[in-house]
Amino acid sequence: MAPPRYEVIGIEGLPEIGRGEDLGRLIVDAAQRQDSPLLSRDILVVSQKIVSKAEGRVVKLSEVEPSPRAIELALELGRDPRLTEVILGESRRVVRTGKGVFVVETHHGWICANAGVDQSNVDADTACLLPEDGDRSARGLRDRVRDLTGHETAVIVADTFGRPWREGLTNVAVGVAGLQPIKSYLGALDPAGHVLQATILAVADELASAAEPVMGKLSRVPVAIIRGLDWEPGEVGSRPLIRDPERDLFR
């Protein structure tokens, strides 16, 4: 038997994405053009940025009127008050500010810097927001790919988050469709016969992160195929990745 393995295939050749684009069609066609057509049991990891652009989640800062709170925070952080206002609008609560860092809890429940609001790879004077509902976005893409190809796939919408206590950013899942995002080994026996009591793997985050070196930040490869992995289907979305506040020691 061959040893376990899977591969990550970047999808090149996608155009600049605008509001209302048929993202599923663009991805399927681009994969076909590079002779790596989508297959059943493929997992698509899709950059949040192109999903947000297709859904019109882009704001012109020139049209934003900052509130007094945004102006105060912007002065404290050395930020553009208009961008600060956009971040506040995407936030459920402010978690921590200081040293130029603005960490919030988004309306989705994610704890991240700047509510995921980003000004990279967008026009000047604009900011890109996270999808309004990343799981809904992932489901829509999965369903569109199924309609076009007849194949059952899974979709992960991925964004880059920082990590407490560790330097560097990593991709995480902000939307999931078709895939169980977590694999629990609780109660299982390890090879030494010990009962596992705390091993719960964030599979969707691991796969989002595995795809990022192929996708890159400057390579214009916003989608990757993960192929050859044995994964568990599921329709619970990304919510299980958010830790219950009652078990969160750092809230």
mmCIF file of C-alpha atoms in Angstrom:
data_model
loop_
_atom_site.group_PDB
_atom_site.id
_atom_site.type_symbol
_atom_site.label_atom_id
_atom_site.label_comp_id
_atom_site.label_asym_id
_atom_site.label_seq_id
_atom_site.Cartn_x
_atom_site.Cartn_y
_atom_site.Cartn_z
ATOM 1 C CA MET A 1 0.000 0.000 0.000
ATOM 2 C CA ALA A 2 1.127 3.550 -0.727
ATOM 3 C CA PRO A 3 1.829 5.740 2.315
ATOM 4 C CA PRO A 4 -0.882 8.325 3.163
ATOM 5 C CA ARG A 5 -0.569 11.577 1.242
ATOM 6 C CA TYR A 6 -2.499 14.421 -0.295
ATOM 7 C CA GLU A 7 -1.601 17.239 -2.659
ATOM 8 C CA VAL A 8 -2.348 20.939 -2.871
ATOM 9 C CA ILE A 9 -2.892 22.384 -6.355
ATOM 10 C CA GLY A 10 -3.092 26.121 -6.878
ATOM 11 C CA ILE A 11 -5.638 27.394 -9.419
ATOM 12 C CA GLU A 12 -4.092 30.088 -11.585
ATOM 13 C CA GLY A 13 -5.559 32.371 -14.223
ATOM 14 C CA LEU A 14 -8.547 33.815 -12.391
ATOM 15 C CA PRO A 15 -9.361 37.401 -13.435
ATOM 16 C CA GLU A 16 -9.790 40.348 -11.109
ATOM 17 C CA ILE A 17 -13.042 39.638 -9.295
ATOM 18 C CA GLY A 18 -15.871 42.170 -9.242
ATOM 19 C CA ARG A 19 -19.244 42.336 -7.584
ATOM 20 C CA GLY A 20 -21.737 39.794 -8.889
ATOM 21 C CA GLU A 21 -19.161 37.558 -10.586
ATOM 22 C CA ASP A 22 -20.030 33.867 -10.931
ATOM 23 C CA LEU A 23 -17.151 32.711 -8.757
ATOM 24 C CA GLY A 24 -18.032 29.033 -9.046
ATOM 25 C CA ARG A 25 -17.939 29.178 -12.835
ATOM 26 C CA LEU A 26 -14.641 31.102 -12.849
ATOM 27 C CA ILE A 27 -13.016 28.537 -10.536
ATOM 28 C CA VAL A 28 -14.282 25.513 -12.457
ATOM 29 C CA ASP A 29 -13.188 26.975 -15.810
ATOM 30 C CA ALA A 30 -9.737 28.018 -14.508
ATOM 31 C CA ALA A 31 -9.128 24.544 -13.076
ATOM 32 C CA GLN A 32 -10.127 23.004 -16.392
ATOM 33 C CA ARG A 33 -7.838 25.298 -18.399
ATOM 34 C CA GLN A 34 -4.776 24.243 -16.405
ATOM 35 C CA ASP A 35 -5.571 20.534 -16.810
ATOM 36 C CA SER A 36 -6.524 19.993 -13.178
ATOM 37 C CA PRO A 37 -10.333 19.750 -13.437
ATOM 38 C CA LEU A 38 -12.227 19.388 -10.202
ATOM 39 C CA LEU A 39 -12.951 15.855 -9.042
ATOM 40 C CA SER A 40 -15.282 14.331 -6.490
ATOM 41 C CA ARG A 41 -13.901 14.562 -2.936
ATOM 42 C CA ASP A 42 -11.726 17.559 -3.775
ATOM 43 C CA ILE A 43 -11.628 20.325 -1.174
ATOM 44 C CA LEU A 44 -11.538 23.897 -2.463
ATOM 45 C CA VAL A 45 -9.769 26.444 -0.280
ATOM 46 C CA VAL A 46 -10.887 29.877 -1.449
ATOM 47 C CA SER A 47 -9.462 33.203 -0.365
ATOM 48 C CA GLN A 48 -11.918 35.317 1.588
ATOM 49 C CA LYS A 49 -10.865 38.312 -0.495
ATOM 50 C CA ILE A 50 -12.328 37.085 -3.787
ATOM 51 C CA VAL A 51 -15.488 35.877 -2.043
ATOM 52 C CA SER A 52 -15.962 39.292 -0.440
ATOM 53 C CA LYS A 53 -15.322 41.084 -3.729
ATOM 54 C CA ALA A 54 -17.870 38.913 -5.542
ATOM 55 C CA GLU A 55 -20.405 39.629 -2.789
ATOM 56 C CA GLY A 56 -19.775 43.380 -2.878
ATOM 57 C CA ARG A 57 -18.245 43.505 0.591
ATOM 58 C CA VAL A 58 -16.017 46.429 -0.328
ATOM 59 C CA VAL A 59 -16.377 49.897 1.219
ATOM 60 C CA LYS A 60 -15.171 53.260 -0.123
ATOM 61 C CA LEU A 61 -13.553 55.113 2.754
ATOM 62 C CA SER A 62 -14.419 58.458 1.158
ATOM 63 C CA GLU A 63 -18.074 57.630 1.866
ATOM 64 C CA VAL A 64 -17.518 56.781 5.556
ATOM 65 C CA GLU A 65 -18.324 59.343 8.285
ATOM 66 C CA PRO A 66 -16.354 58.455 11.432
ATOM 67 C CA SER A 67 -18.149 58.574 14.780
ATOM 68 C CA PRO A 68 -16.678 60.313 17.834
ATOM 69 C CA ARG A 69 -15.689 56.915 19.224
ATOM 70 C CA ALA A 70 -13.900 56.015 15.983
ATOM 71 C CA ILE A 71 -12.062 59.339 15.989
ATOM 72 C CA GLU A 72 -10.941 58.803 19.595
ATOM 73 C CA LEU A 73 -9.733 55.255 18.917
ATOM 74 C CA ALA A 74 -8.015 56.316 15.704
ATOM 75 C CA LEU A 75 -6.034 58.955 17.559
ATOM 76 C CA GLU A 76 -5.019 56.387 20.173
ATOM 77 C CA LEU A 77 -3.961 53.821 17.561
ATOM 78 C CA GLY A 78 -2.585 56.107 14.872
ATOM 79 C CA ARG A 79 -5.205 54.896 12.379
ATOM 80 C CA ASP A 80 -7.436 56.439 9.742
ATOM 81 C CA PRO A 81 -10.687 57.340 11.583
ATOM 82 C CA ARG A 82 -12.751 56.202 8.589
ATOM 83 C CA LEU A 83 -11.136 52.770 8.605
ATOM 84 C CA THR A 84 -11.603 52.596 12.374
ATOM 85 C CA GLU A 85 -15.308 53.322 11.888
ATOM 86 C CA VAL A 86 -15.588 50.484 9.369
ATOM 87 C CA ILE A 87 -13.883 48.107 11.821
ATOM 88 C CA LEU A 88 -16.238 49.134 14.635
ATOM 89 C CA GLY A 89 -19.194 48.540 12.341
ATOM 90 C CA GLU A 90 -18.012 44.973 11.760
ATOM 91 C CA SER A 91 -17.450 44.318 15.470
ATOM 92 C CA ARG A 92 -19.537 42.934 18.280
ATOM 93 C CA ARG A 93 -17.089 44.205 20.891
ATOM 94 C CA VAL A 94 -13.585 45.579 21.251
ATOM 95 C CA VAL A 95 -11.335 42.973 22.882
ATOM 96 C CA ARG A 96 -8.045 44.851 23.204
ATOM 97 C CA THR A 97 -6.296 47.935 21.870
ATOM 98 C CA GLY A 98 -2.719 49.034 22.301
ATOM 99 C CA LYS A 99 0.662 49.267 20.583
ATOM 100 C CA GLY A 100 -1.125 49.975 17.305
ATOM 101 C CA VAL A 101 -3.120 46.741 17.568
ATOM 102 C CA PHE A 102 -6.921 46.688 17.365
ATOM 103 C CA VAL A 103 -8.385 43.289 18.325
ATOM 104 C CA VAL A 104 -12.144 42.791 18.219
ATOM 105 C CA GLU A 105 -14.822 40.140 18.209
ATOM 106 C CA THR A 106 -16.642 40.207 14.878
ATOM 107 C CA HIS A 107 -20.374 39.731 14.469
ATOM 108 C CA HIS A 108 -19.544 36.169 13.366
ATOM 109 C CA GLY A 109 -17.801 35.492 16.701
ATOM 110 C CA TRP A 110 -14.216 35.502 15.385
ATOM 111 C CA ILE A 111 -11.573 37.151 17.582
ATOM 112 C CA CYS A 112 -9.132 38.866 15.230
ATOM 113 C CA ALA A 113 -7.317 42.062 14.393
ATOM 114 C CA ASN A 114 -9.311 44.796 12.655
ATOM 115 C CA ALA A 115 -12.442 42.615 12.332
ATOM 116 C CA GLY A 116 -10.811 41.086 9.269
ATOM 117 C CA VAL A 117 -11.101 44.436 7.442
ATOM 118 C CA ASP A 118 -8.260 44.600 4.933
ATOM 119 C CA GLN A 119 -6.865 47.113 2.454
ATOM 120 C CA SER A 120 -4.502 44.801 0.576
ATOM 121 C CA ASN A 121 -5.269 43.793 -3.016
ATOM 122 C CA VAL A 122 -8.077 46.350 -3.343
ATOM 123 C CA ASP A 123 -8.273 49.769 -4.961
ATOM 124 C CA ALA A 124 -6.953 52.817 -3.140
ATOM 125 C CA ASP A 125 -9.350 54.414 -0.635
ATOM 126 C CA THR A 126 -11.263 51.151 -0.234
ATOM 127 C CA ALA A 127 -11.439 48.413 2.376
ATOM 128 C CA CYS A 128 -12.555 44.807 2.029
ATOM 129 C CA LEU A 129 -14.749 43.233 4.712
ATOM 130 C CA LEU A 130 -15.215 39.607 5.657
ATOM 131 C CA PRO A 131 -18.185 37.869 4.021
ATOM 132 C CA GLU A 132 -21.384 38.593 5.898
ATOM 133 C CA ASP A 133 -21.875 34.850 6.431
ATOM 134 C CA GLY A 134 -18.834 32.782 5.472
ATOM 135 C CA ASP A 135 -20.673 29.482 5.807
ATOM 136 C CA ARG A 136 -23.420 30.677 3.470
ATOM 137 C CA SER A 137 -20.754 31.795 1.006
ATOM 138 C CA ALA A 138 -19.047 28.390 1.203
ATOM 139 C CA ARG A 139 -22.346 26.561 0.691
ATOM 140 C CA GLY A 140 -23.181 28.689 -2.327
ATOM 141 C CA LEU A 141 -19.830 27.932 -3.925
ATOM 142 C CA ARG A 142 -20.070 24.218 -3.125
ATOM 143 C CA ASP A 143 -23.556 24.031 -4.630
ATOM 144 C CA ARG A 144 -22.516 25.954 -7.742
ATOM 145 C CA VAL A 145 -19.528 23.668 -8.291
ATOM 146 C CA ARG A 146 -21.797 20.642 -7.915
ATOM 147 C CA ASP A 147 -24.248 22.077 -10.462
ATOM 148 C CA LEU A 148 -21.450 22.716 -12.962
ATOM 149 C CA THR A 149 -19.437 19.519 -12.519
ATOM 150 C CA GLY A 150 -21.700 16.941 -10.901
ATOM 151 C CA HIS A 151 -18.991 16.358 -8.283
ATOM 152 C CA GLU A 152 -19.384 16.437 -4.519
ATOM 153 C CA THR A 153 -16.701 18.671 -3.058
ATOM 154 C CA ALA A 154 -16.121 20.644 0.133
ATOM 155 C CA VAL A 155 -15.344 24.355 0.321
ATOM 156 C CA ILE A 156 -13.325 26.293 2.891
ATOM 157 C CA VAL A 157 -13.339 30.076 2.795
ATOM 158 C CA ALA A 158 -10.010 31.101 4.310
ATOM 159 C CA ASP A 159 -8.580 34.290 5.760
ATOM 160 C CA THR A 160 -5.267 35.115 7.438
ATOM 161 C CA PHE A 161 -5.358 35.636 11.214
ATOM 162 C CA GLY A 162 -2.677 36.373 13.769
ATOM 163 C CA ARG A 163 -2.078 34.071 16.741
ATOM 164 C CA PRO A 164 -1.653 34.946 20.412
ATOM 165 C CA TRP A 165 1.821 34.231 21.786
ATOM 166 C CA ARG A 166 3.250 33.257 18.387
ATOM 167 C CA GLU A 167 4.709 35.398 15.637
ATOM 168 C CA GLY A 168 3.455 35.119 12.090
ATOM 169 C CA LEU A 169 0.071 34.782 10.457
ATOM 170 C CA THR A 170 -1.700 31.648 9.335
ATOM 171 C CA ASN A 171 -4.755 30.885 7.254
ATOM 172 C CA VAL A 172 -7.895 29.817 9.112
ATOM 173 C CA ALA A 173 -11.374 28.833 8.005
ATOM 174 C CA VAL A 174 -14.016 31.573 8.183
ATOM 175 C CA GLY A 175 -16.534 29.574 6.175
ATOM 176 C CA VAL A 176 -17.013 25.822 5.672
ATOM 177 C CA ALA A 177 -19.367 23.693 3.588
ATOM 178 C CA GLY A 178 -19.500 19.938 3.110
ATOM 179 C CA LEU A 179 -16.748 19.133 5.609
ATOM 180 C CA GLN A 180 -16.677 18.374 9.318
ATOM 181 C CA PRO A 181 -14.469 21.242 10.558
ATOM 182 C CA ILE A 182 -13.332 19.440 13.704
ATOM 183 C CA LYS A 183 -12.147 15.887 14.331
ATOM 184 C CA SER A 184 -12.453 14.690 17.901
ATOM 185 C CA TYR A 185 -10.374 11.896 19.345
ATOM 186 C CA LEU A 186 -11.901 12.232 22.811
ATOM 187 C CA GLY A 187 -12.281 8.808 24.396
ATOM 188 C CA ALA A 188 -10.112 7.058 21.815
ATOM 189 C CA LEU A 189 -7.177 4.910 22.865
ATOM 190 C CA ASP A 190 -3.680 5.834 21.704
ATOM 191 C CA PRO A 191 -1.191 3.055 20.726
ATOM 192 C CA ALA A 192 0.004 2.915 24.350
ATOM 193 C CA GLY A 193 -3.534 2.334 25.604
ATOM 194 C CA HIS A 194 -4.084 5.804 27.093
ATOM 195 C CA VAL A 195 -7.521 7.386 26.759
ATOM 196 C CA LEU A 196 -7.292 10.682 24.873
ATOM 197 C CA GLN A 197 -8.945 13.446 26.867
ATOM 198 C CA ALA A 198 -8.116 16.710 25.079
ATOM 199 C CA THR A 199 -7.317 15.926 21.435
ATOM 200 C CA ILE A 200 -9.690 17.817 19.157
ATOM 201 C CA LEU A 201 -8.175 18.803 15.809
ATOM 202 C CA ALA A 202 -9.315 21.894 13.892
ATOM 203 C CA VAL A 203 -9.263 20.132 10.520
ATOM 204 C CA ALA A 204 -10.702 23.048 8.528
ATOM 205 C CA ASP A 205 -8.093 25.434 9.933
ATOM 206 C CA GLU A 206 -5.314 22.933 9.256
ATOM 207 C CA LEU A 207 -6.392 22.593 5.630
ATOM 208 C CA ALA A 208 -6.765 26.346 5.169
ATOM 209 C CA SER A 209 -3.242 26.761 6.482
ATOM 210 C CA ALA A 210 -1.870 23.915 4.368
ATOM 211 C CA ALA A 211 -3.145 25.619 1.221
ATOM 212 C CA GLU A 212 -1.707 29.058 1.972
ATOM 213 C CA PRO A 213 1.935 28.447 0.907
ATOM 214 C CA VAL A 214 0.636 27.446 -2.532
ATOM 215 C CA MET A 215 -1.776 30.372 -2.732
ATOM 216 C CA GLY A 216 0.581 32.994 -1.302
ATOM 217 C CA LYS A 217 -0.186 36.659 -0.708
ATOM 218 C CA LEU A 218 1.317 38.138 -3.878
ATOM 219 C CA SER A 219 1.027 35.262 -6.358
ATOM 220 C CA ARG A 220 -2.549 35.911 -7.534
ATOM 221 C CA VAL A 221 -3.527 32.320 -6.733
ATOM 222 C CA PRO A 222 -6.678 32.829 -4.655
ATOM 223 C CA VAL A 223 -7.924 29.237 -4.818
ATOM 224 C CA ALA A 224 -6.318 25.862 -4.157
ATOM 225 C CA ILE A 225 -7.511 22.283 -4.530
ATOM 226 C CA ILE A 226 -6.709 19.794 -1.776
ATOM 227 C CA ARG A 227 -6.848 16.359 -3.358
ATOM 228 C CA GLY A 228 -6.361 12.822 -2.086
ATOM 229 C CA LEU A 229 -7.305 13.415 1.548
ATOM 230 C CA ASP A 230 -9.821 11.189 3.299
ATOM 231 C CA TRP A 231 -12.219 13.617 4.997
ATOM 232 C CA GLU A 232 -15.507 13.383 6.828
ATOM 233 C CA PRO A 233 -18.511 15.087 5.200
ATOM 234 C CA GLY A 234 -20.602 17.421 7.322
ATOM 235 C CA GLU A 235 -22.897 20.413 7.164
ATOM 236 C CA VAL A 236 -22.266 22.155 10.493
ATOM 237 C CA GLY A 237 -20.290 25.033 8.984
ATOM 238 C CA SER A 238 -17.508 26.808 10.840
ATOM 239 C CA ARG A 239 -19.312 27.514 14.116
ATOM 240 C CA PRO A 240 -17.779 24.535 15.988
ATOM 241 C CA LEU A 241 -14.386 26.243 15.576
ATOM 242 C CA ILE A 242 -15.475 29.040 17.936
ATOM 243 C CA ARG A 243 -14.721 28.146 21.538
ATOM 244 C CA ASP A 244 -17.639 28.362 23.954
ATOM 245 C CA PRO A 245 -17.131 31.478 26.123
ATOM 246 C CA GLU A 246 -17.752 29.367 29.238
ATOM 247 C CA ARG A 247 -14.611 27.358 28.412
ATOM 248 C CA ASP A 248 -12.508 30.302 27.257
ATOM 249 C CA LEU A 249 -10.007 31.217 29.983
ATOM 250 C CA PHE A 250 -8.959 34.438 28.260
ATOM 251 C CA ARG A 251 -12.273 36.274 27.944
#
